PDB file of C-alpha atoms in Angstrom:
ATOM      1  CA  MET A   1    -168.267-217.827 -41.512  1.00  0.00           C
ATOM      2  CA  ASN A   2    -171.379-217.963 -43.714  1.00  0.00           C
ATOM      3  CA  LYS A   3    -173.166-219.932 -40.966  1.00  0.00           C
ATOM      4  CA  TYR A   4    -172.595-217.095 -38.477  1.00  0.00           C
ATOM      5  CA  THR A   5    -173.468-214.374 -40.966  1.00  0.00           C
ATOM      6  CA  GLY A   6    -176.830-216.048 -41.678  1.00  0.00           C
ATOM      7  CA  LEU A   7    -177.529-216.457 -37.948  1.00  0.00           C
ATOM      8  CA  LEU A   8    -176.753-212.785 -37.241  1.00  0.00           C
ATOM      9  CA  ALA A   9    -178.927-211.662 -40.142  1.00  0.00           C
ATOM     10  CA  SER A  10    -181.835-213.772 -38.816  1.00  0.00           C
ATOM     11  CA  LEU A  11    -181.479-212.281 -35.334  1.00  0.00           C
ATOM     12  CA  PHE A  12    -181.478-208.731 -36.671  1.00  0.00           C
ATOM     13  CA  LEU A  13    -184.501-209.508 -38.838  1.00  0.00           C
ATOM     14  CA  LEU A  14    -186.432-210.953 -35.887  1.00  0.00           C
ATOM     15  CA  ALA A  15    -185.512-208.049 -33.655  1.00  0.00           C
ATOM     16  CA  GLY A  16    -186.765-205.603 -36.277  1.00  0.00           C
ATOM     17  CA  CYS A  17    -190.101-207.431 -36.683  1.00  0.00           C
ATOM     18  CA  SER A  18    -191.063-207.376 -33.014  1.00  0.00           C
ATOM     19  CA  ASN A  19    -194.746-206.755 -32.283  1.00  0.00           C
ATOM     20  CA  VAL A  20    -193.943-204.893 -29.087  1.00  0.00           C
ATOM     21  CA  GLU A  21    -195.245-201.343 -29.339  1.00  0.00           C
ATOM     22  CA  GLU A  22    -192.915-198.638 -28.240  1.00  0.00           C
ATOM     23  CA  GLU A  23    -194.228-195.573 -26.478  1.00  0.00           C
ATOM     24  CA  PRO A  24    -193.808-192.412 -28.515  1.00  0.00           C
ATOM     25  CA  LYS A  25    -190.776-190.450 -27.482  1.00  0.00           C
ATOM     26  CA  GLU A  26    -190.948-186.743 -26.817  1.00  0.00           C
ATOM     27  CA  VAL A  27    -188.856-184.820 -29.261  1.00  0.00           C
ATOM     28  CA  GLU A  28    -187.331-181.505 -28.312  1.00  0.00           C
ATOM     29  CA  ALA A  29    -187.722-178.742 -30.843  1.00  0.00           C
ATOM     30  CA  VAL A  30    -184.364-177.768 -32.192  1.00  0.00           C
ATOM     31  CA  SER A  31    -183.825-174.320 -33.563  1.00  0.00           C
ATOM     32  CA  SER A  32    -181.156-173.751 -36.096  1.00  0.00           C
ATOM     33  CA  SER A  33    -180.319-170.635 -37.977  1.00  0.00           C
ATOM     34  CA  TYR A  34    -177.732-169.693 -40.503  1.00  0.00           C
ATOM     35  CA  VAL A  35    -175.967-166.444 -39.864  1.00  0.00           C
ATOM     36  CA  LYS A  36    -174.106-165.080 -42.847  1.00  0.00           C
ATOM     37  CA  GLU A  37    -171.057-163.098 -41.971  1.00  0.00           C
ATOM     38  CA  ILE A  38    -171.162-159.871 -43.937  1.00  0.00           C
ATOM     39  CA  GLU A  39    -167.775-158.775 -45.132  1.00  0.00           C
ATOM     40  CA  PRO A  40    -166.852-155.100 -44.794  1.00  0.00           C
ATOM     41  CA  LEU A  41    -166.934-153.146 -48.041  1.00  0.00           C
ATOM     42  CA  ASN A  42    -163.728-152.625 -49.984  1.00  0.00           C
ATOM     43  CA  GLU A  43    -162.897-149.197 -51.435  1.00  0.00           C
ATOM     44  CA  GLN A  44    -164.782-149.658 -54.752  1.00  0.00           C
ATOM     45  CA  GLN A  45    -167.818-151.184 -53.052  1.00  0.00           C
ATOM     46  CA  GLN A  46    -167.931-148.312 -50.555  1.00  0.00           C
ATOM     47  CA  LYS A  47    -167.608-145.763 -53.376  1.00  0.00           C
ATOM     48  CA  THR A  48    -170.509-147.469 -55.171  1.00  0.00           C
ATOM     49  CA  PHE A  49    -172.657-147.687 -52.054  1.00  0.00           C
ATOM     50  CA  ASP A  50    -172.019-144.029 -51.210  1.00  0.00           C
ATOM     51  CA  SER A  51    -173.215-142.995 -54.689  1.00  0.00           C
ATOM     52  CA  LEU A  52    -176.510-144.914 -54.423  1.00  0.00           C
ATOM     53  CA  TYR A  53    -178.633-141.755 -54.460  1.00  0.00           C
ATOM     54  CA  ASP A  54    -177.329-140.439 -57.799  1.00  0.00           C
ATOM     55  CA  PHE A  55    -178.340-142.869 -60.540  1.00  0.00           C
ATOM     56  CA  ASN A  56    -175.715-141.863 -63.116  1.00  0.00           C
ATOM     57  CA  THR A  57    -172.793-141.994 -60.669  1.00  0.00           C
ATOM     58  CA  PHE A  58    -174.099-145.152 -59.040  1.00  0.00           C
ATOM     59  CA  ALA A  59    -174.512-146.965 -62.399  1.00  0.00           C
ATOM     60  CA  ASN A  60    -170.949-145.980 -63.383  1.00  0.00           C
ATOM     61  CA  ASN A  61    -169.509-147.143 -60.053  1.00  0.00           C
ATOM     62  CA  TYR A  62    -171.513-150.380 -60.019  1.00  0.00           C
ATOM     63  CA  ALA A  63    -170.308-151.187 -63.555  1.00  0.00           C
ATOM     64  CA  ASN A  64    -166.714-150.718 -62.370  1.00  0.00           C
ATOM     65  CA  THR A  65    -167.093-153.135 -59.462  1.00  0.00           C
ATOM     66  CA  GLU A  66    -165.856-156.710 -59.960  1.00  0.00           C
ATOM     67  CA  PRO A  67    -168.811-159.088 -60.557  1.00  0.00           C
ATOM     68  CA  ILE A  68    -168.375-161.125 -57.353  1.00  0.00           C
ATOM     69  CA  GLU A  69    -167.964-157.928 -55.353  1.00  0.00           C
ATOM     70  CA  SER A  70    -171.006-156.317 -56.973  1.00  0.00           C
ATOM     71  CA  SER A  71    -173.096-159.399 -56.121  1.00  0.00           C
ATOM     72  CA  ASP A  72    -172.053-159.255 -52.457  1.00  0.00           C
ATOM     73  CA  LEU A  73    -172.666-155.512 -52.407  1.00  0.00           C
ATOM     74  CA  TRP A  74    -176.133-155.994 -53.922  1.00  0.00           C
ATOM     75  CA  ASP A  75    -177.139-158.898 -51.682  1.00  0.00           C
ATOM     76  CA  ASP A  76    -175.792-157.564 -48.396  1.00  0.00           C
ATOM     77  CA  TYR A  77    -176.166-153.802 -48.671  1.00  0.00           C
ATOM     78  CA  ILE A  78    -178.309-152.558 -51.568  1.00  0.00           C
ATOM     79  CA  TYR A  79    -181.255-154.889 -52.254  1.00  0.00           C
ATOM     80  CA  GLY A  80    -184.464-153.354 -50.888  1.00  0.00           C
ATOM     81  CA  THR A  81    -182.915-149.961 -50.139  1.00  0.00           C
ATOM     82  CA  LYS A  82    -185.187-146.959 -50.686  1.00  0.00           C
ATOM     83  CA  VAL A  83    -183.558-144.727 -53.310  1.00  0.00           C
ATOM     84  CA  THR A  84    -184.464-141.455 -54.976  1.00  0.00           C
ATOM     85  CA  TRP A  85    -183.361-141.214 -58.583  1.00  0.00           C
ATOM     86  CA  THR A  86    -183.902-138.682 -61.348  1.00  0.00           C
ATOM     87  CA  GLY A  87    -184.175-139.616 -64.999  1.00  0.00           C
ATOM     88  CA  THR A  88    -185.902-138.784 -68.246  1.00  0.00           C
ATOM     89  CA  VAL A  89    -189.234-140.449 -68.987  1.00  0.00           C
ATOM     90  CA  VAL A  90    -189.106-142.933 -71.858  1.00  0.00           C
ATOM     91  CA  GLU A  91    -192.631-144.391 -71.551  1.00  0.00           C
ATOM     92  CA  VAL A  92    -195.533-144.881 -69.149  1.00  0.00           C
ATOM     93  CA  TRP A  93    -196.981-148.414 -68.821  1.00  0.00           C
ATOM     94  CA  GLY A  94    -200.057-148.425 -66.590  1.00  0.00           C
ATOM     95  CA  SER A  95    -198.561-148.496 -63.087  1.00  0.00           C
ATOM     96  CA  LYS A  96    -194.948-148.206 -64.271  1.00  0.00           C
ATOM     97  CA  ILE A  97    -192.794-145.373 -65.540  1.00  0.00           C
ATOM     98  CA  VAL A  98    -189.735-146.224 -67.627  1.00  0.00           C
ATOM     99  CA  LEU A  99    -186.932-143.708 -67.114  1.00  0.00           C
ATOM    100  CA  ILE A 100    -183.399-143.442 -68.463  1.00  0.00           C
ATOM    101  CA  ASP A 101    -180.338-141.584 -67.240  1.00  0.00           C
ATOM    102  CA  SER A 102    -180.836-138.130 -68.806  1.00  0.00           C
ATOM    103  CA  ASN A 103    -177.356-138.294 -70.369  1.00  0.00           C
ATOM    104  CA  TYR A 104    -178.543-141.236 -72.504  1.00  0.00           C
ATOM    105  CA  TYR A 105    -182.011-140.037 -73.530  1.00  0.00           C
ATOM    106  CA  ASP A 106    -182.494-139.712 -77.277  1.00  0.00           C
ATOM    107  CA  GLY A 107    -186.201-140.492 -77.664  1.00  0.00           C
ATOM    108  CA  THR A 108    -185.676-144.229 -78.201  1.00  0.00           C
ATOM    109  CA  LEU A 109    -188.523-146.403 -76.878  1.00  0.00           C
ATOM    110  CA  TYR A 110    -187.956-149.171 -74.355  1.00  0.00           C
ATOM    111  CA  GLN A 111    -188.575-151.997 -76.838  1.00  0.00           C
ATOM    112  CA  GLU A 112    -185.730-150.704 -79.004  1.00  0.00           C
ATOM    113  CA  LEU A 113    -183.459-150.341 -75.959  1.00  0.00           C
ATOM    114  CA  ALA A 114    -184.120-153.870 -74.673  1.00  0.00           C
ATOM    115  CA  SER A 115    -181.109-155.450 -76.410  1.00  0.00           C
ATOM    116  CA  ASP A 116    -178.967-152.314 -76.391  1.00  0.00           C
ATOM    117  CA  PRO A 117    -176.228-151.720 -73.782  1.00  0.00           C
ATOM    118  CA  LYS A 118    -178.074-148.470 -72.933  1.00  0.00           C
ATOM    119  CA  ILE A 119    -180.758-150.576 -71.195  1.00  0.00           C
ATOM    120  CA  TYR A 120    -178.353-150.630 -68.221  1.00  0.00           C
ATOM    121  CA  ARG A 121    -179.038-146.883 -67.928  1.00  0.00           C
ATOM    122  CA  VAL A 122    -182.796-147.507 -67.628  1.00  0.00           C
ATOM    123  CA  PHE A 123    -184.733-147.855 -64.414  1.00  0.00           C
ATOM    124  CA  ILE A 124    -188.380-148.746 -64.082  1.00  0.00           C
ATOM    125  CA  ALA A 125    -190.418-147.275 -61.253  1.00  0.00           C
ATOM    126  CA  ALA A 126    -193.355-149.521 -60.322  1.00  0.00           C
ATOM    127  CA  PHE A 127    -196.195-147.786 -58.496  1.00  0.00           C
ATOM    128  CA  ASN A 128    -199.082-149.253 -56.489  1.00  0.00           C
ATOM    129  CA  TYR A 129    -201.531-147.365 -58.710  1.00  0.00           C
ATOM    130  CA  ASP A 130    -201.927-146.538 -62.396  1.00  0.00           C
ATOM    131  CA  ILE A 131    -200.211-143.444 -63.750  1.00  0.00           C
ATOM    132  CA  ALA A 132    -202.306-141.115 -65.897  1.00  0.00           C
ATOM    133  CA  PRO A 133    -200.359-141.044 -69.192  1.00  0.00           C
ATOM    134  CA  SER A 134    -201.442-137.458 -69.776  1.00  0.00           C
ATOM    135  CA  SER A 135    -199.709-136.345 -66.559  1.00  0.00           C
ATOM    136  CA  ILE A 136    -196.283-137.752 -67.501  1.00  0.00           C
ATOM    137  CA  THR A 137    -194.784-137.282 -70.957  1.00  0.00           C
ATOM    138  CA  PRO A 138    -191.763-138.800 -72.683  1.00  0.00           C
ATOM    139  CA  GLY A 139    -188.760-136.506 -72.483  1.00  0.00           C
ATOM    140  CA  GLN A 140    -189.890-135.061 -69.148  1.00  0.00           C
ATOM    141  CA  GLN A 141    -187.316-135.136 -66.358  1.00  0.00           C
ATOM    142  CA  LEU A 142    -188.748-136.806 -63.251  1.00  0.00           C
ATOM    143  CA  THR A 143    -187.572-137.726 -59.763  1.00  0.00           C
ATOM    144  CA  VAL A 144    -188.988-140.851 -58.158  1.00  0.00           C
ATOM    145  CA  THR A 145    -188.345-142.739 -54.958  1.00  0.00           C
ATOM    146  CA  GLY A 146    -188.844-146.457 -54.366  1.00  0.00           C
ATOM    147  CA  ASP A 147    -187.462-149.729 -53.030  1.00  0.00           C
ATOM    148  CA  LEU A 148    -184.639-150.931 -55.287  1.00  0.00           C
ATOM    149  CA  GLU A 149    -185.238-154.647 -55.849  1.00  0.00           C
ATOM    150  CA  SER A 150    -183.936-155.513 -59.314  1.00  0.00           C
ATOM    151  CA  ARG A 151    -180.449-154.730 -60.508  1.00  0.00           C
ATOM    152  CA  GLY A 152    -179.208-153.772 -63.916  1.00  0.00           C
ATOM    153  CA  ASN A 153    -176.536-155.587 -65.875  1.00  0.00           C
ATOM    154  CA  ASN A 154    -174.021-153.775 -68.049  1.00  0.00           C
ATOM    155  CA  VAL A 155    -172.849-156.901 -69.906  1.00  0.00           C
ATOM    156  CA  VAL A 156    -174.759-159.443 -71.991  1.00  0.00           C
ATOM    157  CA  PRO A 157    -177.514-160.111 -71.135  1.00  0.00           C
ATOM    158  CA  PHE A 158    -178.096-156.413 -70.577  1.00  0.00           C
ATOM    159  CA  ALA A 159    -180.707-155.498 -67.983  1.00  0.00           C
ATOM    160  CA  HIS A 160    -182.436-152.472 -66.478  1.00  0.00           C
ATOM    161  CA  TRP A 161    -182.902-151.554 -62.804  1.00  0.00           C
ATOM    162  CA  LYS A 162    -186.281-151.636 -61.077  1.00  0.00           C
ATOM    163  CA  MET A 163    -187.751-150.089 -57.971  1.00  0.00           C
ATOM    164  CA  TYR A 164    -191.077-150.950 -56.330  1.00  0.00           C
ATOM    165  CA  ASN A 165    -193.523-149.044 -54.113  1.00  0.00           C
ATOM    166  CA  SER A 166    -192.526-145.945 -56.046  1.00  0.00           C
ATOM    167  CA  GLU A 167    -193.714-142.401 -55.560  1.00  0.00           C
ATOM    168  CA  ILE A 168    -193.145-139.292 -57.622  1.00  0.00           C
ATOM    169  CA  VAL A 169    -191.113-136.682 -55.770  1.00  0.00           C
ATOM    170  CA  GLN A 170    -192.659-133.231 -56.199  1.00  0.00           C
TER     171      GLN A 170
END
């Protein structure tokens, strides 16, 4: 048996070392795409989605959605959605305004809120231009619109919400 195994191995080796050039073969372009099937919203997800334009109600509903369901809701329905939210100004940072749900405003600065569960009630509006600090003051109620692209987290590690391409609603 070893005699035949060695002979076969030699033949395969010789066949692989041939100096005969092969013509290049034409390869057809193959297109493939992954289509994710989006599940319909359950009752809690729908309630949360329907409240998207009222920050306080939305934050409450999102917090009451099961984690896996909130992730699907975020990924498939909410991420990138233009929202209009009203809050109380905490601070102005160059091209960003830090706001908090007015029910939670007590004058605390963002740095002090960073590790507090109240940070979940904060949203940051990022603008494409600098904000004149003299035109916006802490404690002022303000309505902004923007593309919601970063979600808050109401459990450790706590996190705020963030919208981009923001504009102040007059």
